[in-house]
Coordinates of C-alpha atoms and ligand atoms in Angstrom, one line a residue:
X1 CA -16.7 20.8 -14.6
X2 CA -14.2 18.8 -12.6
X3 CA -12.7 20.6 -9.1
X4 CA -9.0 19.8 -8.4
X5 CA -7.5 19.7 -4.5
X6 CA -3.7 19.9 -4.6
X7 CA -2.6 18.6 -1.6
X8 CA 0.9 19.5 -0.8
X9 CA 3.3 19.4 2.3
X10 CA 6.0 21.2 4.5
X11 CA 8.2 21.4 7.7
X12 CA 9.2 17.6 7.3
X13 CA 8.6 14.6 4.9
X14 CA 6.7 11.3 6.0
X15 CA 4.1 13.7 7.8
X16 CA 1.1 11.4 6.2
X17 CA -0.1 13.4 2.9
X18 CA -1.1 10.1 1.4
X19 CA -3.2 9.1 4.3
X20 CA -4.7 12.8 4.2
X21 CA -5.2 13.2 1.0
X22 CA -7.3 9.4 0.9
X23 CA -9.0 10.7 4.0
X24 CA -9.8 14.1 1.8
X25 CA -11.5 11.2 -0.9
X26 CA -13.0 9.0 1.4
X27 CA -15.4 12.2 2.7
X28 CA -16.1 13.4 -0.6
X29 CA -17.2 10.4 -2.1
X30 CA -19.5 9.9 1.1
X31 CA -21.3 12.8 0.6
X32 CA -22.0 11.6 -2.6
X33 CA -19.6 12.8 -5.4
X34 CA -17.2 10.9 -8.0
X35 CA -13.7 11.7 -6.8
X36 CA -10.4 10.6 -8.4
X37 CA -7.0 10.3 -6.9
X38 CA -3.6 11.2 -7.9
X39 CA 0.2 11.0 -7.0
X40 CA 3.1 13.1 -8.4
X41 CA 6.6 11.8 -6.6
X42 CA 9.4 14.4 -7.2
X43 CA 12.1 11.3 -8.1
X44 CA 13.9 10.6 -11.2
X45 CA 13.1 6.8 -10.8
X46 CA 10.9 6.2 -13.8
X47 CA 8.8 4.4 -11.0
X48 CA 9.4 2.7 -7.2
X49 CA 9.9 -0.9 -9.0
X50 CA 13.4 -0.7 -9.1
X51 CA 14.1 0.8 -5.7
X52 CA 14.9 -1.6 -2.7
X53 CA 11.9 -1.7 0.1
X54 CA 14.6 0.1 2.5
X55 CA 14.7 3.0 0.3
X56 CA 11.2 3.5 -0.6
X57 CA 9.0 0.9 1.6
X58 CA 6.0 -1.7 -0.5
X59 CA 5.9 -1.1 -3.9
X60 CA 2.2 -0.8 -4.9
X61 CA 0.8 -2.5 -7.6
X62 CA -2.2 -1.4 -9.9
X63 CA -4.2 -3.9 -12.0
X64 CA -3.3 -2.4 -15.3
X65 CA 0.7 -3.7 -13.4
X66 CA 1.5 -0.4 -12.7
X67 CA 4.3 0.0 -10.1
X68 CA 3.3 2.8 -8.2
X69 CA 3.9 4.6 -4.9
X70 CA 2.2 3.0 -1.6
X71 CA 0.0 6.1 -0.9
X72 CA -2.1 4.4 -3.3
X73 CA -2.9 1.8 -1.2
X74 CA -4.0 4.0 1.0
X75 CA -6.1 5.4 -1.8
X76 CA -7.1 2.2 -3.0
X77 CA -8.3 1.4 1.1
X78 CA -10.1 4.6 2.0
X79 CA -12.0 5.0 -1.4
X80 CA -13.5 4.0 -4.5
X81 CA -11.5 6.0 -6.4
X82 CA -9.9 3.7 -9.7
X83 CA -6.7 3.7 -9.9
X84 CA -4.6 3.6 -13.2
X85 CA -0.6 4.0 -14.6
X86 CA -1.7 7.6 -15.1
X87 CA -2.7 8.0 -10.9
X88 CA 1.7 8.1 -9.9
X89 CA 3.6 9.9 -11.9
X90 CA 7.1 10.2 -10.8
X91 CA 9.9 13.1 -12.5
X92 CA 11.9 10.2 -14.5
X93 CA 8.2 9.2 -15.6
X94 CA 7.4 12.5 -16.8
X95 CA 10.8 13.4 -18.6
X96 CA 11.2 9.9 -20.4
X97 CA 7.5 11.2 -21.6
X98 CA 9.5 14.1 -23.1
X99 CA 12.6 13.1 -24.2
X100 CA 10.9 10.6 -26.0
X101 CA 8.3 13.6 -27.6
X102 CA 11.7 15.1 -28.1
X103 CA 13.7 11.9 -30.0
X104 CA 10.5 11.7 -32.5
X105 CA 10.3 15.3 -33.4
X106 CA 7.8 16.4 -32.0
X107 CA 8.9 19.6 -30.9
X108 CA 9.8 20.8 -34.2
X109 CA 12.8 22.3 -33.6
X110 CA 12.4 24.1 -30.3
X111 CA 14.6 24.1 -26.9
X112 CA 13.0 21.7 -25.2
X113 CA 12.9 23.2 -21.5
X114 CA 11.5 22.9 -17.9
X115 CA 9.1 26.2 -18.9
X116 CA 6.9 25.4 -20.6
X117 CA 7.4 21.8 -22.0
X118 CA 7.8 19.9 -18.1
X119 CA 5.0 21.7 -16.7
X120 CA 2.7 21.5 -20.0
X121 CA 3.4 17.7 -19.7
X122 CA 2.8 17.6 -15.8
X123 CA -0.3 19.5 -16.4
X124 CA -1.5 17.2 -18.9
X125 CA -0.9 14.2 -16.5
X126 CA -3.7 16.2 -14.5
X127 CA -5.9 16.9 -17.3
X128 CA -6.1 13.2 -17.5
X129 CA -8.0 12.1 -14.7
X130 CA -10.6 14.8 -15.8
X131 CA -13.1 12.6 -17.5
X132 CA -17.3 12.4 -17.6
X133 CA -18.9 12.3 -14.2
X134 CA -15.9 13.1 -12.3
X135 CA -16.9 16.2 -9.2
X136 CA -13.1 16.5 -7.9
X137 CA -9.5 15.2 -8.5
X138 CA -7.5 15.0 -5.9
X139 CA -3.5 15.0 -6.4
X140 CA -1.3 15.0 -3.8
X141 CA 2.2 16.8 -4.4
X142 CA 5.2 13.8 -2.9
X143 CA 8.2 15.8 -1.2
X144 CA 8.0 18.5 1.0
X145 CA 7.6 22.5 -0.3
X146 CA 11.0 24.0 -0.7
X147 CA 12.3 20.6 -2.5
X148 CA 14.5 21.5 -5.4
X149 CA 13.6 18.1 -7.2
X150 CA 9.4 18.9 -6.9
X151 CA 9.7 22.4 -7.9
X152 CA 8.6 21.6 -11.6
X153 CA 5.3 20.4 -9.5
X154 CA 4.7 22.9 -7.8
X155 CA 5.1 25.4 -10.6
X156 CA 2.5 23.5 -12.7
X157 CA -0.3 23.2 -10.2
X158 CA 0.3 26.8 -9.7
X159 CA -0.4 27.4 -13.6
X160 CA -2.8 25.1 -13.9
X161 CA -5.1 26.7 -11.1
X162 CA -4.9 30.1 -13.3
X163 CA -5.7 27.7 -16.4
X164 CA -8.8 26.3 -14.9
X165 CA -9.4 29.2 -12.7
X166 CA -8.8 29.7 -8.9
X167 CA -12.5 28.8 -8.5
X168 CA -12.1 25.5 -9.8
X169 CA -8.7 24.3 -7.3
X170 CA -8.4 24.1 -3.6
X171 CA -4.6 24.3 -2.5
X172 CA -4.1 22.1 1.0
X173 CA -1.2 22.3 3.3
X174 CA -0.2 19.9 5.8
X175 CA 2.1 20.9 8.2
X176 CA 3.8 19.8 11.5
X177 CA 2.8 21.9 14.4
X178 CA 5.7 20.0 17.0
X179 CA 5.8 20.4 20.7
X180 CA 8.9 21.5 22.5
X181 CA 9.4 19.7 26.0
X182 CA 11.5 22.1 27.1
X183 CA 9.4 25.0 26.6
X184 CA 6.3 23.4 27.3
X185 CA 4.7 24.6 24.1
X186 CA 3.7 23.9 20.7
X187 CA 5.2 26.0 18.0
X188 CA 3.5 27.5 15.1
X189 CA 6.6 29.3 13.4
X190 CA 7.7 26.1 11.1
X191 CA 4.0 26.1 9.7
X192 CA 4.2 30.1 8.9
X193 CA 7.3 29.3 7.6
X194 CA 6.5 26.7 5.2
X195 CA 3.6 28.6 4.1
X196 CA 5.6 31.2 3.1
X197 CA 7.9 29.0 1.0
X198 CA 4.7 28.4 -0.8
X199 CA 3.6 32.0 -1.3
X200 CA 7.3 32.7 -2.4
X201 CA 6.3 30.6 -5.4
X202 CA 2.8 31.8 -5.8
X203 CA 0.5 29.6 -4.4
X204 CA -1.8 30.6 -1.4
X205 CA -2.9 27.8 0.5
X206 CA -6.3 27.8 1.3
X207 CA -6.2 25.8 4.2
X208 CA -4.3 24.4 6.1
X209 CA -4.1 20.7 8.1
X210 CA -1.4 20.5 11.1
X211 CA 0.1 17.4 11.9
X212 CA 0.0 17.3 16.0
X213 CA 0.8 14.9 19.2
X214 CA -1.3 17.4 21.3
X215 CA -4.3 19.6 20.7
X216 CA -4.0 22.8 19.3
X217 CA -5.6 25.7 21.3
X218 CA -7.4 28.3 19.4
X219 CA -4.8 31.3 20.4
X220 CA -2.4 29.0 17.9
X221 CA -4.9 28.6 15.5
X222 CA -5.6 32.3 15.3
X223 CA -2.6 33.3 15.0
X224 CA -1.8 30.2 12.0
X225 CA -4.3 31.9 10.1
X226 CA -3.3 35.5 11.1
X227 CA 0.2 34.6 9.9
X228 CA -1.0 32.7 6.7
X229 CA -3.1 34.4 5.4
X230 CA -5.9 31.4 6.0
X231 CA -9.4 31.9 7.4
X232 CA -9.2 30.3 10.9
X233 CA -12.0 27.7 10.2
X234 CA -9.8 26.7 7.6
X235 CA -6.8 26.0 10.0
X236 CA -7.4 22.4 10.7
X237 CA -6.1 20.4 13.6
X238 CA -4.9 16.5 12.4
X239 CA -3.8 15.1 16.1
X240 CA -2.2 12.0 15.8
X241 CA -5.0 8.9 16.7
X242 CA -4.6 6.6 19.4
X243 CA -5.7 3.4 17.7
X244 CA -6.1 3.4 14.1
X245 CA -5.0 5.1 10.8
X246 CA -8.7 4.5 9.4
X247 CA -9.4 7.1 12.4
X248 CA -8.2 9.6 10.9
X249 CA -11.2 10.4 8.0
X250 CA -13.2 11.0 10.9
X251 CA -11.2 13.0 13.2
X252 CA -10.3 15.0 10.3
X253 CA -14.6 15.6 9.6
X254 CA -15.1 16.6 13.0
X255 CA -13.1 19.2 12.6
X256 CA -15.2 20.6 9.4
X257 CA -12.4 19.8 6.8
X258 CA -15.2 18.2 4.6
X259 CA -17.7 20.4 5.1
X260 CA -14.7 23.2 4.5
X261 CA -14.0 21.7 0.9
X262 CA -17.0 21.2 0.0
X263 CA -17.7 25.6 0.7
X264 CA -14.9 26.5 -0.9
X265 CA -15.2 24.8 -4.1
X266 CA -19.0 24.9 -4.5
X267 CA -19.7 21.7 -4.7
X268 CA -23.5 22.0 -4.8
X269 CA -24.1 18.0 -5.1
X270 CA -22.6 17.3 -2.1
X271 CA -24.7 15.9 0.4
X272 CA -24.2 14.9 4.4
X273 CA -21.8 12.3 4.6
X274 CA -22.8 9.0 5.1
X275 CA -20.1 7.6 7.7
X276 CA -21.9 4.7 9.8
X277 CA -20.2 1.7 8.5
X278 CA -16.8 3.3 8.7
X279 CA -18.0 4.1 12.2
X280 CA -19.0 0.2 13.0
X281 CA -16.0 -0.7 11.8
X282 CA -14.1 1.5 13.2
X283 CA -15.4 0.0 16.8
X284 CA -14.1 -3.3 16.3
X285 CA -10.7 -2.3 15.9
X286 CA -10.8 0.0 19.1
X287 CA -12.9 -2.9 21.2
X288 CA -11.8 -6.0 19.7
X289 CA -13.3 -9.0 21.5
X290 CA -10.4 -11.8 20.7
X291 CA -6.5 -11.4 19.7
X292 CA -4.2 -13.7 17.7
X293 CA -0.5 -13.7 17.2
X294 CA 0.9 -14.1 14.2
X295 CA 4.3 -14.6 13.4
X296 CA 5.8 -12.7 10.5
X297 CA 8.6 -14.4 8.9
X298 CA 10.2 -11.9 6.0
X299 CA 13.6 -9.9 5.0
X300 CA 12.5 -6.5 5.6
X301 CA 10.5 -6.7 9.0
X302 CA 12.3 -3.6 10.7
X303 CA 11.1 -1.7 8.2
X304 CA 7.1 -0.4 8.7
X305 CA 6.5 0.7 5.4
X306 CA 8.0 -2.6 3.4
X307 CA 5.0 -4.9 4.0
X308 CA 2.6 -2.0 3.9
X309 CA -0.7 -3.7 2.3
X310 CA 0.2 -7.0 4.2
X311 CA -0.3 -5.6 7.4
X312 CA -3.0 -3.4 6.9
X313 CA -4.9 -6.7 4.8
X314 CA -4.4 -8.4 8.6
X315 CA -5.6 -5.6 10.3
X316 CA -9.1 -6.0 7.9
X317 CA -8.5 -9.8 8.3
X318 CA -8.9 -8.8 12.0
X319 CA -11.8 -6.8 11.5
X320 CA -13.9 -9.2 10.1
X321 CA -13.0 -11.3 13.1
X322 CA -13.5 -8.8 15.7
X323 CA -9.8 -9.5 16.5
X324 CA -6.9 -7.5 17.2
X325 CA -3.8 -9.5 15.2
X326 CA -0.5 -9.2 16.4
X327 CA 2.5 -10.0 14.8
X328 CA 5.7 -11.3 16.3
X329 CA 8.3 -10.1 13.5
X330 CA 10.8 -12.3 12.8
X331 CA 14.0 -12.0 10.8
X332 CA 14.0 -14.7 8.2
X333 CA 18.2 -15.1 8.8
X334 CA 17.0 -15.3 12.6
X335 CA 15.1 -18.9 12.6
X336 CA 18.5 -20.1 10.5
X337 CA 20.2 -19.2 13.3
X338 CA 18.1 -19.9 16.0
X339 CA 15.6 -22.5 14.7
X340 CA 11.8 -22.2 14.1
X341 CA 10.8 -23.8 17.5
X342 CA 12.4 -21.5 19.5
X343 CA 11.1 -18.2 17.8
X344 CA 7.7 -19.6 17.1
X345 CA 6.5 -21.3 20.3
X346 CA 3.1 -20.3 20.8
X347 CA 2.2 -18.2 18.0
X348 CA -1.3 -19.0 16.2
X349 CA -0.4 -18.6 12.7
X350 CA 2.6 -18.1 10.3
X351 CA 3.0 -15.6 7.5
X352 CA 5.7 -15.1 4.8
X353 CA 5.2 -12.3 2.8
X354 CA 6.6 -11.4 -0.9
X355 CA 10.3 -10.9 -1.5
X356 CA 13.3 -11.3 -3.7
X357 CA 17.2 -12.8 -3.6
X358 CA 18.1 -15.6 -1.6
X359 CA 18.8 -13.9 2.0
X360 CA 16.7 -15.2 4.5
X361 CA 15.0 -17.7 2.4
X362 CA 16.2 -21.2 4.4
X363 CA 14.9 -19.2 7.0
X364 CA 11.8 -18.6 5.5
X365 CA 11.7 -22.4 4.3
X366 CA 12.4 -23.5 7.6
X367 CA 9.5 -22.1 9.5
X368 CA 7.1 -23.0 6.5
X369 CA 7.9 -27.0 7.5
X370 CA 7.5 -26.1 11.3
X371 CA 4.1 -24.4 10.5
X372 CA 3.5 -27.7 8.2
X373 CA 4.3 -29.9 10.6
X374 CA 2.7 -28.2 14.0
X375 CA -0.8 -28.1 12.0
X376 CA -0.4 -23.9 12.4
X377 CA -1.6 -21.7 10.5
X378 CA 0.3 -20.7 7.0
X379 CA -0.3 -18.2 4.6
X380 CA 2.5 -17.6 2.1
X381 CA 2.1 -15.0 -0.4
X382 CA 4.3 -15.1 -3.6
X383 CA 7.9 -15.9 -2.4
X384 CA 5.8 -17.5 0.5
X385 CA 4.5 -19.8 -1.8
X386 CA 7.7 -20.5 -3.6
X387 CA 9.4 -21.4 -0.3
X388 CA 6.8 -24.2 0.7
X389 CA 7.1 -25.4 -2.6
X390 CA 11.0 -25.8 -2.1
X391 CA 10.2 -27.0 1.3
X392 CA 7.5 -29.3 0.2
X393 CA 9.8 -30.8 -2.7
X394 CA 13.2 -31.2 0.3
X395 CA 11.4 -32.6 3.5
X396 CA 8.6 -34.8 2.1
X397 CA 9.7 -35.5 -1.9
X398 CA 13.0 -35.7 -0.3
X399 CA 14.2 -33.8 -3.3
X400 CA 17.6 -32.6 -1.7
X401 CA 19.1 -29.1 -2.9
X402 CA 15.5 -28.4 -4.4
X403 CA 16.0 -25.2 -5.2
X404 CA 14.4 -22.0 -6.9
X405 CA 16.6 -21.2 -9.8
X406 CA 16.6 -17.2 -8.4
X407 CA 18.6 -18.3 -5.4
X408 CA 20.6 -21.8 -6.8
X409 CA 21.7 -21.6 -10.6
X410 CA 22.7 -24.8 -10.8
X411 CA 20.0 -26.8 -8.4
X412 CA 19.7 -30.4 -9.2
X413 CA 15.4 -29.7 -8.9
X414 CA 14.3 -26.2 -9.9
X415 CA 11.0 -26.6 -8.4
X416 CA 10.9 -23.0 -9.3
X417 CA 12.4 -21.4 -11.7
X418 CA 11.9 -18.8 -14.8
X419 CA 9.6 -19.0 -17.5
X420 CA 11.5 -19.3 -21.0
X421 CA 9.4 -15.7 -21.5
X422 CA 11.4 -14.2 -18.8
X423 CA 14.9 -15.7 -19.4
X424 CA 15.0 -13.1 -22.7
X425 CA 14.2 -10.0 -20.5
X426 CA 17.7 -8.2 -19.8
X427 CA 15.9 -4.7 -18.9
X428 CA 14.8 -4.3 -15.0
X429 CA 12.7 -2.3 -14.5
X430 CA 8.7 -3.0 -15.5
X431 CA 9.4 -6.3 -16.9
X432 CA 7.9 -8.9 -14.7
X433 CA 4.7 -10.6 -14.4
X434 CA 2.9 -7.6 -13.4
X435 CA -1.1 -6.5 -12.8
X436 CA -4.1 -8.6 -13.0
X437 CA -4.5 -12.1 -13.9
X438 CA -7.2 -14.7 -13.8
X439 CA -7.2 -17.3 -11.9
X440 CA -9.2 -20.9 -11.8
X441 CA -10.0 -22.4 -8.3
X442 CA -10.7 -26.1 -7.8
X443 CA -14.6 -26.6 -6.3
X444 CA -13.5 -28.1 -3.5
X445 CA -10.3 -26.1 -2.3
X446 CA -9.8 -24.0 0.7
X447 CA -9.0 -21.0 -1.6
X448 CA -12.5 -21.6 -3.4
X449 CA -14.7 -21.8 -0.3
X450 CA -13.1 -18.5 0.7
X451 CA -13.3 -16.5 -2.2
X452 CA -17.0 -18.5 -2.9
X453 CA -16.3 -18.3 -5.9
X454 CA -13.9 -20.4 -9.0
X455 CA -12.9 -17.7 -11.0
X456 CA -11.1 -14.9 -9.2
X457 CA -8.8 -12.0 -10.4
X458 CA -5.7 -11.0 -8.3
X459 CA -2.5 -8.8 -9.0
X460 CA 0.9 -10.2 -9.7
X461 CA 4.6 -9.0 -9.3
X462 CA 7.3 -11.9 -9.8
X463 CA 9.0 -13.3 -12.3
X464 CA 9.2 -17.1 -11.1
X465 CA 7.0 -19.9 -11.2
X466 CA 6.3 -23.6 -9.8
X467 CA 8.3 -25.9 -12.7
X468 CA 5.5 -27.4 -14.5
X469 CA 8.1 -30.6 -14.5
X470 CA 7.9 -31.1 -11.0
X471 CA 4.1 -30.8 -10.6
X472 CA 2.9 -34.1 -11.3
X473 CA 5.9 -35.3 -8.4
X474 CA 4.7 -33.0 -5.9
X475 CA 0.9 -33.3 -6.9
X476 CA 1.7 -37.5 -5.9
X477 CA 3.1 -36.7 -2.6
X478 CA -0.1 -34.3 -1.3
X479 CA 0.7 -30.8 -2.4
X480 CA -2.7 -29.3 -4.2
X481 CA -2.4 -26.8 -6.7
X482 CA -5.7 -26.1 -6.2
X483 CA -5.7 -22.4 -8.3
X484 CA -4.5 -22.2 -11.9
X485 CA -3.8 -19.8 -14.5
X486 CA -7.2 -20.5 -16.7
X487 CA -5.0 -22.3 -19.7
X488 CA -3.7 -24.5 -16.8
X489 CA 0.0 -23.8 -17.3
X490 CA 0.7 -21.7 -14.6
X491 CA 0.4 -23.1 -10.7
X492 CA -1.5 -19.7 -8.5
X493 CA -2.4 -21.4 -5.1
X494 CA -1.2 -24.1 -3.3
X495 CA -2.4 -25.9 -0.7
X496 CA -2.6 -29.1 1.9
X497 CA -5.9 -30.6 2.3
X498 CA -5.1 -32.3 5.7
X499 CA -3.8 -29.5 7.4
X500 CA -6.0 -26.6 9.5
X501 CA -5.0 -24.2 6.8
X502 CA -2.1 -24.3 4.6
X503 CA -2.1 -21.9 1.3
X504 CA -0.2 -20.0 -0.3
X505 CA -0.9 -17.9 -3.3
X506 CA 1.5 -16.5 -6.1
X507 CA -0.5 -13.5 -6.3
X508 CA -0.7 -10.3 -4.1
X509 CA -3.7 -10.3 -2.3
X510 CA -3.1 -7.8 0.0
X511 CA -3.5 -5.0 -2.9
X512 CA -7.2 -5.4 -2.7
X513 CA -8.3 -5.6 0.9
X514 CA -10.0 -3.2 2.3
X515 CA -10.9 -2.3 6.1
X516 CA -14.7 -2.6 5.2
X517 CA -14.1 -5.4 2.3
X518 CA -11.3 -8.0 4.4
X519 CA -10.0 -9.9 1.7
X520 CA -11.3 -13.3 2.0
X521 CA -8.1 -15.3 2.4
X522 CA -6.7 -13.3 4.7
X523 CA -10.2 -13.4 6.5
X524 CA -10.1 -17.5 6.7
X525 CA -6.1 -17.6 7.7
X526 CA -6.9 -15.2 10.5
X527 CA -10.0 -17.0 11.2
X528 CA -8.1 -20.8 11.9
X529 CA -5.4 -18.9 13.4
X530 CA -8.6 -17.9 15.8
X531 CA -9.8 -21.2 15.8
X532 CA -6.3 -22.8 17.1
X533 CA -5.9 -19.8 19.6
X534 CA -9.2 -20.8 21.2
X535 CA -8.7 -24.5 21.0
X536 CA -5.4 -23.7 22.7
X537 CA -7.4 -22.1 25.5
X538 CA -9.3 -24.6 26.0
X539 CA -6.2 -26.7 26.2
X540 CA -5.3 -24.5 29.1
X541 CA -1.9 -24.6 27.2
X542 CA 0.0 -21.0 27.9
X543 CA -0.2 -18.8 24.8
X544 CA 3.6 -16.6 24.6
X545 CA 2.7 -13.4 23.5
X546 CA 5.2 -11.4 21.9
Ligands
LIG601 N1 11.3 -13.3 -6.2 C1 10.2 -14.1 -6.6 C2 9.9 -13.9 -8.1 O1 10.3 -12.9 -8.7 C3 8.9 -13.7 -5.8 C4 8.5 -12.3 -6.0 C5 7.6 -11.7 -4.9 O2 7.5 -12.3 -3.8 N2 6.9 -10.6 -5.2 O3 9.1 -14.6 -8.6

């Protein structure tokens, strides 16, 4: 029989349940047991596709082409764990469930109500991830205790741990335990006081994790579990880590959490965990030998949470390199106004993430042709390969006003525009290319010799695509479409054979790097953006670093 950890939150939001709850999985599944993961976000959104990156940070995408929450790319980086459409379930996914149930019938005449219907359907959602082989399910509870919106949540774990029986379900709590300057202290009364917003509706924690810039002493502690109701072995200190969020899983098993779990749910199977790699790896990013700088050209870079995956893909690229990356973040409206040369002098690499509407794109466009024309560095990931398509088909086609039809209706040469699929689609949300797709490599390309391999599988979210009209024109004047959809009629990668490294992909590679798996195109960009760093040493040239 499965086990089920709720994972659930107080005090304040954005206190890192997803990165707790994937450091909960990591552990389990190295001591050995099948673990699944699991998001429920309080929202009405049916899911974050439709949100703006300001609102909600990356959008996540699954390869089934779910939309879901980012925590599951922290899921997806710490563990094993596969991840489906049922893993993120968000309220306006759950209720169009229902009111769908509802429109066909299917409650036969009843009231159709919070009690029971919401929470049978929530529960169900649960149920789900149950199947053969699987030791524990792991979901994590979005929103913070108290949250009018994720009450419906809570109510349902609550039932479903007398369903399956107390035995069976570890609840876990994290909390903030902040530090007041001005008393000199840190204060335990917002934890007790979460903890008993969660008693007020029936659940008893079984332990819980504090969220802390300074270590706990034990008198807190004690009187956390005192106050709580928790056994004090079971109050866990998370302080916040110096270096790295892939510390965390092992800060968080030095202080017993794992071995904690594993007691209270009777996990016989599990077995010590087996940690070295994650340790070896760990020790790269905390003693890295070599640094590049990168400069990230996108719409959103104030934001942390918008590019999520694609810094935490150059982190792994960084890894594998034994290399700490650093990014000078640029605003793509900023090198229209000031020029690439003057924001880009001396970085060892150019990136230009995903994105959508036309704001920032010149921008974008124009640092792509300095990068092309400085032999540095480029990576361009979905819009990123749109824009140095544009830019290949204005500065050396000389296609003027060559445009992408998203950001120029009426452009004399739609180098990329919309497939005739998606020019019937009127509905928003869950309607673009979205999840998995194929993709055929030439032999000889750049993207084949890093992936080593011609047939690769990456996840998509767009809706435009390289005109098939223009791809003979562009093919003539150097640009290699050097990855295909396996029919041919799709362009996936681009690249320029005489340059150090120029690519850029229509795909989302970032969703499958991991810190102990670097994706191998991020891994080779990093790795010429290493080479021209070091060749630029030896230059004795001076390196600005941002
Ligand atoms: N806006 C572009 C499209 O829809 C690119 C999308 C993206 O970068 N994710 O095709």
């Amino acid at each position: 029989m499965a086990k089920h950890i709720f994972v659930t939150g107080g005090v304040v939001s954005s206190l890192g349940k997803g990165l707790t709850s994937a450091s909960i999985g990591m552990l389990l599944e190295r001591r050995g047991l099948t673990v699944r993961m699991q998001k429920f976000d309080p929202y009405i959104n049916v899911d974050p596709g439709t949100m703006s990156p300001y609102q909600h940070g990356e959008v996540y995408v699954l390869d089934d082409g779910a939309e879901t929450d980012l925590d599951l790319g922290h899921y997806e980086r710490f563990t094993n764990a596969p991840l489906n459409r049922d893993c993120n379930y968000t309220t306006g996914k759950i209720y169009q469930s229902i009111i769908t149930k509802e429109r066909n019938g299917v409650y036969r005449g009843k009231t159709v109500q919070v009690i029971p219907h919401v929470t049978d359907e929530i529960k169900s959602c649960i149920r789900k991830l149950v199947t053969p082989g699987v030791d524990v399910v792991i979901t994590e509870i979005g929103g913070t205790v108290g949250d009018i919106e994720a009450m419906p949540f809570f109510e349902s774990i609550r039932q479903f741990a007398l369903e399956v029986g107390k035995q069976n379900c570890l609840f876990i709590h994290l909390t903030l335990v902040p530090y007041l300057k001005a008393a000199g202290e840190l204060k335990t009364k917002p934890t007790q006081h979460s903890v008993q917003e969660l008693r007020k509706i029936g659940i008893q924690p079984d332990v819980v994790i504090c969220r802390t810039e300074r270590h706990i002493p034990d008198e807190d502690c004690d009187k956390i579990a005192q106050m709580c109701s928790i056994e004090r072995k079971a109050v866990i200190e998370e302080k916040d880590r110096d270096h790295s969020i892939y510390e965390v899983p092992l800060s968080l098993h030095g202080n017993k959490l794992d071995e904690i779990v594993v007691e209270k749910l009777h996990l016989s199977n599990a077995r010590t965990p087996v940690l070295d790699d994650w340790k070896e790896m760990l020790g790269r990013i905390i003693k890295p030998a070599h640094e590049v700088q990168i400069a990230f050209v996108g719409k959103y870079v104030k934001h942390r949470d918008a590019y999520k995956s694609v810094y935490e893909a150059l982190d792994h690229a960084g890894i594998a390199h034994n290399c700490k990356v650093r990014l000078t973040r640029i605003e793509a409206e900023n090198v229209e106004k000031d020029g690439a040369a003057a924001l880009m002098g001396g970085v060892d690499g150019l990136l230009v993430p995903g994105g959508f509407d036309k704001r920032g794109t010149n921008g974008k466009i124009e640092a792509i042709r300095y990068a092309r024309e400085n032999n540095l560095p480029f990576f361009g990931i979905c819009l990123g390969l749109q824009c140095a398509t544009i830019e290949y088909a204005r500065n050396v086609l000389g296609l003027t006003g060559a445009n992408s039809t998203e950001f120029d209706k009426h452009t004399p040469h739609p180098v990329v525009a919309l497939l005739d699929e998606q020019k019937k689609i009127t509905q928003v949300g869950g309607t673009m290319r979205l999840g998995a797709y194929d993709c055929k490599l030439l032999p000889d390309s750049r993207a084949a010799a890093a992936y080593k391999s011609e047939l690769i599988s990456e996840r998509h979210r767009h809706r435009y695509e390289v005109n098939n009209d223009y791809r003979e024109q562009l093919q003539n004047a150097g640009l290699v479409f050097s990855g295909t959809s396996p029919d041919g009629s799709l362009v996936e990668v681009i690249e320029l054979p005489n340059h150090p490294w120029f690519v850029g992909v229509q795909c989302h590679p970032e969703f499958k790097s991991k810190p102990i798996a670097p994706h191998p195109l991020f891994r080779d960009f990093i790795g010429a953006a290493l080479k021209l760093r070091q060749s630029r040493k030896d230059d004795r040239r001076p390196v600005i670093v941002g």
